[in-house]
Structures are given as C-alpha cells and as structure tokens.
Amino acid sequence: MAITSEIESNQALLARVARRRRRQHVEQNVVTWLLRTAALISILTTVGIVIILVAQSAGFFAEVSVWEFLTGTEWAPLFSPQKFGVLSLVGGTLLVASIAGVVSLTLGLGAAIFLSEYAPERLRRVLKPILEVLAGIPTVVYGYFALTFVTPILQSIFGQDQVIVFNALSAGLVMGLMIMPMVSTLSEDAMVAVPRSLRDAAYALGATRFEVSTKVVIPAALSGIVASFILGVSRAVGETMIVKIAAGATPNLTLNPLESIQAMTAYIVQVSLGETPQGSLEYKTIFAVGLLLFVMTLAMNIVGRWVISRFRQQYD
Amino acid sequence: MTKQAAPKSNRQRLHAVRVLRDRVFVTGFVLAIVIGILGLAALLFDVLIDGLPSLNWNFLSNYASRKAEQSGILAPLAGTVWIVGMTALMTIPIGVGTAIYLEEFASKSRFNRIIELNIANLAGVPSVIYGLLGLAVFVQFLFNGSRNVTAGALTMTLLILPIVVIASQEAIKAVPSSYRDAAYAMGANKWQVVKAVVLPQALPGMMSGIILALSRAIGESAPILIISSLVWVTFVPTSPDSKFTVLPLQIFTWISQPQHAFRGIAAAGIIVLLVVLLSMNGVAIWIRSKYQSRPEQ
C-alpha cells in the first residue's frame, strides 16, 4: 500500500516535470518566433524604402526620361516650362559635402592623431566627450548657427555684396564641424588598433612622434581613415536641415561656394512643405530625387565598409 | 678636424629640423581639437545670447503665435513627448528583440548575415528618406492622408531601430559566455538563459543605447517635416490620431520667419531642446559609467 502510493506520487512528479518541460519548450518556440518577426521588420523597412522610391519614381520617369533627369543642368519643376535636370541639385549637394569633407577630414584627422599619439590618457578622457557633444547636437541647431553666426562672419570677411545670405560655404563649414567627431572617432579607433610594437620599432630608430604618426601609424590605419572620410561625406550628402536653413533654395550648378544653391535634401523638404497636390508630377519628383539620394549614400556606405574589411591589416 | 665636425653639425641641424617639424605639427593637431571645441563654444554662446532674453515661463506655457513676444512652445513640447513616448514603446521591444534574436538565437546562416548587413545599411540611410517612406506608407496608405502622431512615431521607430539594435547587440556581446554556460549546465534552455542571465546583465548597456537613440529621435526634424507639414499647431495632441508638431520643427518654423523678432524665440526653443538632449545624454553616460565595472572574464 505504502509502496504503491510512493510509486504513484513519483509518477505524478515525473508527469509534472514532463509537463513543465513541454511548457518551457512551447514558450521557447513562441519566443523564437516572436524574435524572428522583430528581426524581419528591418528587412521590411529596406524593402519598403526601395518599393516606395521605385514605384513613385516610375510615374515620374514615365513622363521625364532618365537621360534628361540625369544629364540636364537646369532644375525648375515648379515653373513652366518645366526643367528636370537633377545635376544642379546634385552639384549643390556635392559642393556643400566637399566643403564639409575637407573641414571634417582636416579637423577630424588632426584631432585623431593628437588623441591617439600625443595626448596623455587623462587629457584624452576629457577631450573626447567634449568633441562627442558636437555629434549629439540636432541639425536644426547647426542650421541656426550657420545662418546667424557663420554667415555674418563670412560676409564681413568677403564683403556683404560677395556673400549671399544663403550660401554653400556657411552650410559646408558648419556641416564639417558636425561630422568632425565621427571622422575623428573612427580614425582614432583605427589608429589605436595599430600595435604598440610597430611604434616602438620606429622610436628605437630615433623617429620623432610626428614621424611615427605619419610614417607608421597613418599608413597602417589608412583603411579606417579612408572609410571614416567616406562615411562622413555620405552623412553630409544626406544631411537636410543645415542645407535647408543656410544654403538656400536656388538650384544652381556652380563651383562658387559664396553663391546660393539648393541641395537634393533641401528640395525634397521644400516640396513637402508646399501645397503640391499628391500624385502630381511635381510631387513625384521628390521620390525621384530621393531615389537618387538613396542610391548615392548607399553606394558610399557600402564602399566605406568594404574599404574597412578589405584593407584592414591583421596584426597578431 | 673640421672635416669630421661638419657632418656632425649637419646631422645636428637635421635633428633640430625634425624636432621643430614635430613641434609645429603637434601645434596643428592641437589646433584641430581647439577649433572643434571653439566651434562648440561659439554655437552655445550664439544660442544663449540670442535666446536667454526670450526664455521665461510664458514661453514654456504659451502656444505658438503670430506675434513673437507671445509665442511659446507648449504644443511642440507636448508633441515631442508624444512622439518620444510612442517611439519608445515600439522601438524598445522590436529593437531589443532583434538584437536578442541575432546574438542568441540565430545561427550564422546566410539569411541572418543578410539581416545584419541590412541593419548596418539602414543606419546609413538619410533621415529625409525615412520621411518619404513615412509619408507614402503611414500617412497616405495607412492613415488615409491624416498627418497624425502615430504616423510620426512609426517613422521615428524605423529611423532609430538600427541604432537600438546595434547598441543592444554590443551590450549582449559584452556578457561573458561563462555566465551562459553556467546556466546551461544547470539545464536551462535558451530562452531561460536569455531571460535570467543575459538580459539582466546587458540591461544597463541597452538602456544607455536606447536613451541615446531616443535623443536622436527628439532632435530629428527632416522626417517629421515631411510627415507633418503643418507648422502652426496651437493645441496639445490629445490622442494618437491628433495632428502635432515637435520642438525642432517649431524651431525651424521660427528660423524661417522673415521677421527678426522670431530669431530670439527660435534660439530660446533651441536652449530648451539642448537642455533636454544634454540631460538625456548625461543620464546615458551616467548609466554606462555606473555599471561599467565589468565582471572579470
């Protein structure tokens, strides 16, 4: 009697354990399924972006030839006769992005060399967070800064009649300041990864810090530096608010940075702010410009990451 | 005698030149950092000088007005709170879930590598493109032309999702694998290990990443500009399908006004925005440093 009840209670216990195991197994399967769904959302986002941009642009390219779009140098979709030469927008974007690229590469690389090769650890710990504050400031604030602070300075340097209130130089300089911490952080990461022994070898031969930096560290970290520059310029190409606020709304294919231009992003925002009816040709232009912008930045980002992985020196 | 001295002094001169070059260039490198910091200082001074005179209680409690001196930021402040709250509700489960899946559940299959690559690419897509996506998919398709808070929050969710995923992945990677092994050795299954070991350990790192991503959502204006082209909102959003504006968008509107009086109002709005963002960044840094005492590997 006692033995059978013990066996029964053992069987009940086993059954309970088995039930719990099954429940845990089901729970894990449900969770796995939920997590996989979450991961799929990122894929859906990309698919959504591509479908929307391509589908809406298709309506535009049915009326305007791709050739006319990509090679025309006049952009006047809101006036008649309409002109759909996107090159004047691309030119404006590239002008601002080049200025930003030069500024951010000069400042960012200089800062990275100092932080990685010269600065004592304590100074580095103070300087780095200060620079990173720059990366956290909203772009609309940079736009305000460009318009109300940098442009008046430029006007007093080059003359009021030379510098238009909305100009490419002011936007480019401020954008360079914004991107500088990104270039500096990525370059410094690449430099810090260069092994100590390479530096020591050069110091043992009597090299100065500058010689170690430029002849040993920079060549060894070049892939990271180049990639940081490409990713920084890609950021500049996609930037919206600074160019919208400070660089103007005049599609203008020019190399003179003191003139007013219109960047691709600024055009997209300008049209969405206006009363352009949905479905009209003008409305579709923002998706065509958006598609080109998407392709440009995607290409730069892919090249940037490819440079990092392809040319990374492996040290062990 | 002189023949022997000459090359030596030459070498000395060469040495002096090299040392001098070192000094000159280090000055240049320092200058790069100084310019960066001066730029930041100039920006802050510019904003403070322009904005402080307009910053008072009325400014915080009034709605936008056609008169600069009566303008306030109540509506955009409330709109920002709505957007950030709803974005957080959607981004945190999806972002953390994706990171857990990629780090703990997914095999290193081709499909999962594609997901990772895709997230890295999404992080580099310009924000204005997300605005176009939100306009076409959420505003026009989902809500039938209504430019409401939900459309804005959905767009922001997609925009900051890659940042949350990447930050959460880093936090999960930092949990020592010996912790997981110990739990597995006691018979735990994968989900139990994640729930009881990985998530609690990775939580501070995830939190600081999530806060930084949300502060990005607060400062972002381009996508919201496209979603909600309405610029004079004089009410607080009351439900997820209310119209709305947000702080950076209101600042942009004021900057675009031709009257010079609105400059001061814009700068005052920027001060409020920067105070919000800097305190969020401060909290994120504090969380990171408080919990950074890593367990020994």
Coordinates of C-alpha atoms in Angstrom, one line a residue, chain B residues 66-185:
Chain B
R66 CA 1.9 85.3 -34.9
K67 CA 3.5 87.8 -32.5
A68 CA 7.0 86.7 -31.5
E69 CA 6.7 88.1 -27.9
Q70 CA 3.6 86.0 -27.2
S71 CA 5.0 82.8 -28.8
G72 CA 5.5 79.7 -26.7
I73 CA 6.5 76.1 -27.1
L74 CA 3.7 74.2 -25.3
A75 CA 2.4 72.5 -28.4
P76 CA 5.7 71.3 -29.7
L77 CA 6.9 70.3 -26.3
A78 CA 3.8 68.1 -25.9
G79 CA 4.2 66.8 -29.4
T80 CA 7.8 65.8 -28.7
V81 CA 6.7 64.0 -25.5
W82 CA 4.0 62.1 -27.5
I83 CA 6.4 61.2 -30.3
V84 CA 9.2 60.0 -27.9
G85 CA 6.8 58.0 -25.7
M86 CA 5.2 56.2 -28.6
T87 CA 8.5 55.7 -30.4
A88 CA 10.0 54.2 -27.2
L89 CA 7.0 51.8 -26.8
M90 CA 7.5 50.5 -30.3
T91 CA 11.3 50.6 -30.6
I92 CA 12.4 49.0 -27.4
P93 CA 10.6 45.6 -27.8
I94 CA 11.4 45.4 -31.6
G95 CA 15.0 46.6 -31.3
V96 CA 15.9 44.5 -28.2
G97 CA 14.1 41.5 -29.7
T98 CA 16.0 41.8 -33.0
A99 CA 19.3 42.1 -31.1
I100 CA 18.5 39.0 -28.9
Y101 CA 17.5 37.0 -32.0
L102 CA 20.7 37.9 -33.8
E103 CA 23.0 37.4 -30.9
E104 CA 21.5 34.4 -29.1
F105 CA 19.1 32.6 -31.3
A106 CA 20.1 33.0 -34.9
S107 CA 22.6 30.5 -36.5
K108 CA 25.3 32.1 -38.6
S109 CA 23.3 31.3 -41.7
R110 CA 23.3 33.4 -44.9
F111 CA 19.8 34.8 -44.1
N112 CA 20.9 36.1 -40.7
R113 CA 24.0 37.6 -42.2
I114 CA 21.8 39.4 -44.6
I115 CA 19.7 40.8 -41.7
E116 CA 22.9 42.2 -40.0
L117 CA 24.2 43.7 -43.2
N118 CA 20.8 45.2 -43.9
I119 CA 20.7 46.8 -40.4
A120 CA 24.1 48.3 -41.0
N121 CA 22.9 49.8 -44.3
L122 CA 19.7 51.1 -42.7
A123 CA 21.7 53.0 -40.2
G124 CA 23.3 55.0 -43.0
V125 CA 20.1 55.9 -44.9
P126 CA 19.5 59.7 -44.8
S127 CA 16.7 60.6 -42.4
V128 CA 14.8 62.5 -45.1
I129 CA 14.3 59.1 -47.0
Y130 CA 12.6 57.8 -43.9
G131 CA 10.3 60.8 -44.1
L132 CA 9.4 59.9 -47.7
L133 CA 8.8 56.3 -46.5
G134 CA 6.5 57.5 -43.7
L135 CA 4.7 59.9 -46.0
A136 CA 3.9 57.2 -48.5
V137 CA 3.3 54.2 -46.3
F138 CA 1.9 55.6 -43.0
V139 CA 0.3 59.0 -43.8
Q140 CA -1.1 58.2 -47.2
F141 CA -1.6 54.4 -47.2
L142 CA -2.3 53.6 -43.5
F143 CA -4.0 56.7 -42.3
N144 CA -5.5 58.0 -45.5
G145 CA -3.8 61.3 -45.6
S146 CA -4.0 62.1 -41.9
R147 CA -0.7 63.6 -40.7
N148 CA -1.0 62.3 -37.1
V149 CA 1.2 61.5 -34.2
T150 CA 1.1 57.8 -34.8
A151 CA 2.5 58.2 -38.4
G152 CA 5.3 60.4 -36.9
A153 CA 6.1 57.9 -34.2
L154 CA 6.1 54.9 -36.6
T155 CA 8.5 56.7 -38.9
M156 CA 10.8 57.6 -36.0
T157 CA 10.7 54.0 -34.8
L158 CA 12.0 52.8 -38.2
L159 CA 14.6 55.6 -38.1
I160 CA 16.2 54.8 -34.8
L161 CA 15.6 51.0 -34.9
P162 CA 19.1 50.3 -36.4
I163 CA 20.7 52.3 -33.6
V164 CA 18.9 50.5 -30.9
V165 CA 19.6 47.1 -32.5
I166 CA 23.4 47.8 -32.9
A167 CA 23.7 49.2 -29.3
S168 CA 21.8 46.2 -27.8
Q169 CA 23.9 43.8 -29.7
E170 CA 27.0 45.4 -28.3
A171 CA 25.6 45.1 -24.8
I172 CA 24.7 41.4 -25.3
K173 CA 28.1 40.6 -26.7
A174 CA 29.7 42.1 -23.6
V175 CA 28.0 39.4 -21.3
P176 CA 30.7 36.8 -20.6
S177 CA 29.9 33.4 -22.2
S178 CA 30.9 31.7 -18.9
Y179 CA 27.6 33.1 -17.4
R180 CA 25.6 31.4 -20.2
D181 CA 27.5 28.2 -19.8
A182 CA 26.8 28.1 -16.1
A183 CA 23.1 28.4 -16.7
Y184 CA 23.1 25.9 -19.5
A185 CA 24.9 23.5 -17.2

